[in-house]
Amino acid sequence: MLLHLSLSLSTSVPPQHPVILGLDREGPVKRGTILKLVCVSQGGNPLATLHWTKNGEVISTSWEVDTESRRAISHLTLQVKPQ
């Protein structure tokens, strides 16, 4: 008797903590300044899904995935306004 066995295994691995680039200045940001921010999350299975929030509200849900380097990347351009 010939027996064929098939096995499927899925693993879930959390990504590293996200890193935000573009905030490399000290002190408050002046009104009218345009910030170009990049959020990068490395690794994980599955890769991270990214979104930006401001005061608890989602302001962007677009991101791209680089499967070769195993990174999720999101860009945000934001003009600083008084609250």
PDB file of C-alpha atoms in Angstrom:
ATOM      1  CA  MET A   1       0.000   0.000   0.000  1.00  0.00           C
ATOM      2  CA  LEU A   2       1.407   3.384  -1.037  1.00  0.00           C
ATOM      3  CA  LEU A   3       0.624   6.318   1.240  1.00  0.00           C
ATOM      4  CA  HIS A   4       1.003   9.972   0.215  1.00  0.00           C
ATOM      5  CA  LEU A   5       1.063  12.588   2.902  1.00  0.00           C
ATOM      6  CA  SER A   6       0.907  16.344   2.386  1.00  0.00           C
ATOM      7  CA  LEU A   7       1.665  18.878   5.081  1.00  0.00           C
ATOM      8  CA  SER A   8       1.252  22.638   5.075  1.00  0.00           C
ATOM      9  CA  LEU A   9       2.852  24.742   7.786  1.00  0.00           C
ATOM     10  CA  SER A  10       2.315  28.448   8.356  1.00  0.00           C
ATOM     11  CA  THR A  11       4.393  30.414  10.789  1.00  0.00           C
ATOM     12  CA  SER A  12       3.589  33.784  12.226  1.00  0.00           C
ATOM     13  CA  VAL A  13       6.585  35.914  13.185  1.00  0.00           C
ATOM     14  CA  PRO A  14       6.149  39.518  14.367  1.00  0.00           C
ATOM     15  CA  PRO A  15       8.091  42.239  12.538  1.00  0.00           C
ATOM     16  CA  GLN A  16      10.694  44.397  14.244  1.00  0.00           C
ATOM     17  CA  HIS A  17       9.512  47.671  15.776  1.00  0.00           C
ATOM     18  CA  PRO A  18       8.885  50.297  13.069  1.00  0.00           C
ATOM     19  CA  VAL A  19      11.415  53.079  12.553  1.00  0.00           C
ATOM     20  CA  ILE A  20      10.322  56.581  11.471  1.00  0.00           C
ATOM     21  CA  LEU A  21      12.820  58.529   9.388  1.00  0.00           C
ATOM     22  CA  GLY A  22      12.631  62.273   8.744  1.00  0.00           C
ATOM     23  CA  LEU A  23      12.305  63.492  12.328  1.00  0.00           C
ATOM     24  CA  ASP A  24      16.016  64.040  12.843  1.00  0.00           C
ATOM     25  CA  ARG A  25      15.670  67.557  14.247  1.00  0.00           C
ATOM     26  CA  GLU A  26      15.642  68.728  17.842  1.00  0.00           C
ATOM     27  CA  GLY A  27      12.979  70.883  19.432  1.00  0.00           C
ATOM     28  CA  PRO A  28       9.588  71.888  18.097  1.00  0.00           C
ATOM     29  CA  VAL A  29       8.856  71.968  14.381  1.00  0.00           C
ATOM     30  CA  LYS A  30       7.906  75.404  13.037  1.00  0.00           C
ATOM     31  CA  ARG A  31       4.464  76.098  11.613  1.00  0.00           C
ATOM     32  CA  GLY A  32       4.423  75.737   7.832  1.00  0.00           C
ATOM     33  CA  THR A  33       7.289  73.228   7.771  1.00  0.00           C
ATOM     34  CA  ILE A  34       6.736  70.362   5.353  1.00  0.00           C
ATOM     35  CA  LEU A  35       7.808  67.042   6.828  1.00  0.00           C
ATOM     36  CA  LYS A  36       8.652  64.089   4.607  1.00  0.00           C
ATOM     37  CA  LEU A  37       8.402  61.045   6.827  1.00  0.00           C
ATOM     38  CA  VAL A  38       9.137  57.401   6.090  1.00  0.00           C
ATOM     39  CA  CYS A  39       8.056  54.489   8.273  1.00  0.00           C
ATOM     40  CA  VAL A  40      10.020  51.250   7.794  1.00  0.00           C
ATOM     41  CA  SER A  41       9.154  47.902   9.343  1.00  0.00           C
ATOM     42  CA  GLN A  42      11.660  45.077   8.877  1.00  0.00           C
ATOM     43  CA  GLY A  43      10.888  41.374   8.792  1.00  0.00           C
ATOM     44  CA  GLY A  44       7.896  39.478  10.023  1.00  0.00           C
ATOM     45  CA  ASN A  45       5.757  36.791   8.483  1.00  0.00           C
ATOM     46  CA  PRO A  46       3.501  38.145   7.234  1.00  0.00           C
ATOM     47  CA  LEU A  47       5.084  41.551   6.657  1.00  0.00           C
ATOM     48  CA  ALA A  48       3.561  44.473   8.552  1.00  0.00           C
ATOM     49  CA  THR A  49       0.668  46.562   7.304  1.00  0.00           C
ATOM     50  CA  LEU A  50       1.284  50.231   8.025  1.00  0.00           C
ATOM     51  CA  HIS A  51      -0.927  53.264   8.601  1.00  0.00           C
ATOM     52  CA  TRP A  52      -0.359  56.806   9.891  1.00  0.00           C
ATOM     53  CA  THR A  53      -2.557  58.417  12.542  1.00  0.00           C
ATOM     54  CA  LYS A  54      -2.876  61.984  13.772  1.00  0.00           C
ATOM     55  CA  ASN A  55      -4.745  62.671  17.014  1.00  0.00           C
ATOM     56  CA  GLY A  56      -6.177  59.151  16.867  1.00  0.00           C
ATOM     57  CA  GLU A  57      -7.513  59.455  13.296  1.00  0.00           C
ATOM     58  CA  VAL A  58      -6.081  57.470  10.401  1.00  0.00           C
ATOM     59  CA  ILE A  59      -4.643  59.877   7.808  1.00  0.00           C
ATOM     60  CA  SER A  60      -2.931  57.406   5.454  1.00  0.00           C
ATOM     61  CA  THR A  61      -3.146  53.672   4.816  1.00  0.00           C
ATOM     62  CA  SER A  62      -0.840  53.373   1.810  1.00  0.00           C
ATOM     63  CA  TRP A  63       2.355  51.364   2.034  1.00  0.00           C
ATOM     64  CA  GLU A  64       4.559  49.265  -0.200  1.00  0.00           C
ATOM     65  CA  VAL A  65       6.285  45.956   0.368  1.00  0.00           C
ATOM     66  CA  ASP A  66       9.830  45.048  -0.636  1.00  0.00           C
ATOM     67  CA  THR A  67       9.729  41.256  -0.515  1.00  0.00           C
ATOM     68  CA  GLU A  68      13.416  40.912  -1.363  1.00  0.00           C
ATOM     69  CA  SER A  69      14.565  42.875   1.704  1.00  0.00           C
ATOM     70  CA  ARG A  70      11.502  41.806   3.777  1.00  0.00           C
ATOM     71  CA  ARG A  71      10.428  45.397   4.534  1.00  0.00           C
ATOM     72  CA  ALA A  72       7.143  47.295   4.611  1.00  0.00           C
ATOM     73  CA  ILE A  73       7.558  51.009   3.822  1.00  0.00           C
ATOM     74  CA  SER A  74       5.136  53.936   4.054  1.00  0.00           C
ATOM     75  CA  HIS A  75       5.761  57.557   3.030  1.00  0.00           C
ATOM     76  CA  LEU A  76       3.911  60.587   4.400  1.00  0.00           C
ATOM     77  CA  THR A  77       4.256  64.250   3.477  1.00  0.00           C
ATOM     78  CA  LEU A  78       2.711  66.515   6.077  1.00  0.00           C
ATOM     79  CA  GLN A  79       2.598  70.285   6.508  1.00  0.00           C
ATOM     80  CA  VAL A  80       2.798  71.377  10.146  1.00  0.00           C
ATOM     81  CA  LYS A  81      -0.207  73.515  11.112  1.00  0.00           C
ATOM     82  CA  PRO A  82      -1.182  75.128  14.408  1.00  0.00           C
ATOM     83  CA  GLN A  83      -3.734  73.174  16.394  1.00  0.00           C
TER      84      GLN A  83
END
